[in-house]
One Martini backbone bead per residue (centre of mass of N, CA, C, O) as a GRO file, in nm:
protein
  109
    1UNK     BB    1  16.568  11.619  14.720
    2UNK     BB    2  16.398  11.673  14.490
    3UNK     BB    3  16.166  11.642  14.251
    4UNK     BB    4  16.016  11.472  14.015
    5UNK     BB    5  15.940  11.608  13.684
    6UNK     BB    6  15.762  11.403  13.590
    7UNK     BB    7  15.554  11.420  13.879
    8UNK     BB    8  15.505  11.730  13.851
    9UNK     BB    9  15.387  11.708  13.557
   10UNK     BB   10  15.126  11.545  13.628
   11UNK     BB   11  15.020  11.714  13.861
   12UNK     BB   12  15.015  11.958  13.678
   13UNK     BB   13  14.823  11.809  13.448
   14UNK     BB   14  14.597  11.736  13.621
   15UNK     BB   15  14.502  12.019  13.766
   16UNK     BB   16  14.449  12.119  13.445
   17UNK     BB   17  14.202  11.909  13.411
   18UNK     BB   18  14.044  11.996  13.623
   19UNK     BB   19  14.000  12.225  13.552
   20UNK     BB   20  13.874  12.214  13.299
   21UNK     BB   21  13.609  12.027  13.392
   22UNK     BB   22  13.495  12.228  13.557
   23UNK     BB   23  13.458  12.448  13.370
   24UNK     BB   24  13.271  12.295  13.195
   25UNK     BB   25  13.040  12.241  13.381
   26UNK     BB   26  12.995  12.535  13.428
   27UNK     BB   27  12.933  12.635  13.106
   28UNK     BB   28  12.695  12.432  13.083
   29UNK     BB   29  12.538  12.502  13.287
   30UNK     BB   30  12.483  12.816  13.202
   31UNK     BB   31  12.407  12.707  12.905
   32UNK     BB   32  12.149  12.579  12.999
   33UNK     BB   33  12.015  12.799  13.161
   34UNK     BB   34  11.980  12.961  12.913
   35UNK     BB   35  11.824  12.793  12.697
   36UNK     BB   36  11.575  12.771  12.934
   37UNK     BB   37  11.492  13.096  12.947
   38UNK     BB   38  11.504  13.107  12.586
   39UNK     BB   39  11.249  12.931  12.593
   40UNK     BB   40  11.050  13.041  12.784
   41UNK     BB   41  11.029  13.304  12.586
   42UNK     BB   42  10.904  13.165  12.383
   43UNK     BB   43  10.666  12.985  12.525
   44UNK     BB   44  10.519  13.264  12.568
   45UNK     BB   45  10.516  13.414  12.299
   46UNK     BB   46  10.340  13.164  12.203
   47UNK     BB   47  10.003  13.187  12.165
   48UNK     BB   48   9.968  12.960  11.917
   49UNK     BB   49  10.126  12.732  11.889
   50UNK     BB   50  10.353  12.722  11.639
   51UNK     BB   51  10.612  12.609  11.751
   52UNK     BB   52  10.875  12.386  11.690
   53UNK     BB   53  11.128  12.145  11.886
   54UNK     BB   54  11.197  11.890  11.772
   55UNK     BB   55  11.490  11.889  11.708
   56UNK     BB   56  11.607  12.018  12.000
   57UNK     BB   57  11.485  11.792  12.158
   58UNK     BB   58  11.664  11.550  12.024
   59UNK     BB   59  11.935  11.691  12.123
   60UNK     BB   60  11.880  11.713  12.447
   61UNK     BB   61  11.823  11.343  12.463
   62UNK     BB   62  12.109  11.341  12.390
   63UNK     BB   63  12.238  11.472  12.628
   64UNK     BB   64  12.107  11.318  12.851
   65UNK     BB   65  12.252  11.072  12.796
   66UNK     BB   66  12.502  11.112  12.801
   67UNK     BB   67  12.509  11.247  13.083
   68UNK     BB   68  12.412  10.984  13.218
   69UNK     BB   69  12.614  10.789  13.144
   70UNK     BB   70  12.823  10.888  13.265
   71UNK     BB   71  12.737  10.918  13.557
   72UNK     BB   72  12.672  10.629  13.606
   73UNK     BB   73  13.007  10.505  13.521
   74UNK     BB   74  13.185  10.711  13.733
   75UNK     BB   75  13.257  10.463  13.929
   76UNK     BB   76  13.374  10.259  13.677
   77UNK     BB   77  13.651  10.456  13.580
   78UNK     BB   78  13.771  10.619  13.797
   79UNK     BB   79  13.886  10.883  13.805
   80UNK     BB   80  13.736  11.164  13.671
   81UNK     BB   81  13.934  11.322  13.513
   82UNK     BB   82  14.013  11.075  13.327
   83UNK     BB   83  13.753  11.028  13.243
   84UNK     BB   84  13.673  11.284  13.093
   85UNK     BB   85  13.897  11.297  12.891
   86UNK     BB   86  13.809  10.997  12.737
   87UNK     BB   87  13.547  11.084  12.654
   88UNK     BB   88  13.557  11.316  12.540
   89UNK     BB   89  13.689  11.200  12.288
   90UNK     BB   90  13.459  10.991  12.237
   91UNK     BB   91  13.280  11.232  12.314
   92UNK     BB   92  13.191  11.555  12.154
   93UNK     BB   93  12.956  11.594  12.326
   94UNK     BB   94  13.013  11.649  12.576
   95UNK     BB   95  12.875  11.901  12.733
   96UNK     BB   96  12.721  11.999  12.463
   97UNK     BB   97  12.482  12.230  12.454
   98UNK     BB   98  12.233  12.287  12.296
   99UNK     BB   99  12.089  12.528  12.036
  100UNK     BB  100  11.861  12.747  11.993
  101UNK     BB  101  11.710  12.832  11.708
  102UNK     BB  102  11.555  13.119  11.587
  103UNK     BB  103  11.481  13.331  11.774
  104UNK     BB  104  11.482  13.611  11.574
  105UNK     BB  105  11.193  13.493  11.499
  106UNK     BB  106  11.059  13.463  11.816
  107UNK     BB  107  11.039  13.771  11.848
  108UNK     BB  108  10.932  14.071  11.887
  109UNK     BB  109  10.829  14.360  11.721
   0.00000   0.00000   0.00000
């Protein structure tokens, strides 16, 4: 006898959450890594200490905080990609590194 279409389709179904989990966390490293380097090359180029990042710090302290909660809870929550699902809809920033604005203010020119 075949498999279950029901069963097949759960497996099919998890497979591809799994995708997307892995896939947002990896675009997430990689976007957290660029604006990580775009920070540091604005607070280099601001030779008098002008810039301040009072806003997008309060962004990234909440994003830490997001992501450390999951990472906590993630023992008692069951299967990772279940959990990761669950969350999502209900954090919906979760995984989402926040963007350091008005660059373009402070290229060197």
């Amino acid at each position: 006898m075949g498999a279950d279409p029901m069963e097949k389709f759960m497996r099919e179904l998890y497979s591809d959450l799994e995708m997307v989990y892995v896939g947002h966390l990896c675009l997430s490293w990689e976007f957290l890594h660029w604006e990580y380097e775009k920070a540091l090359k604005i607070w280099e180029s601001d030779q008098y200490g002008l810039r301040r990042f009072n806003e997008v710090a309060g962004e990234f302290q909440q994003f830490q905080v997001l992501l450390q909660r999951f990472i906590e809870n993630e023992p008692f929550q069951g299967p990772r990609v279940e959990n990761y699902a669950r969350n999502r809809c209900a954090m919906r920033n979760l995984l989402q590194v926040p963007v350091i604005k008005g660059v373009h203010q402070y290229s060197s020119a």
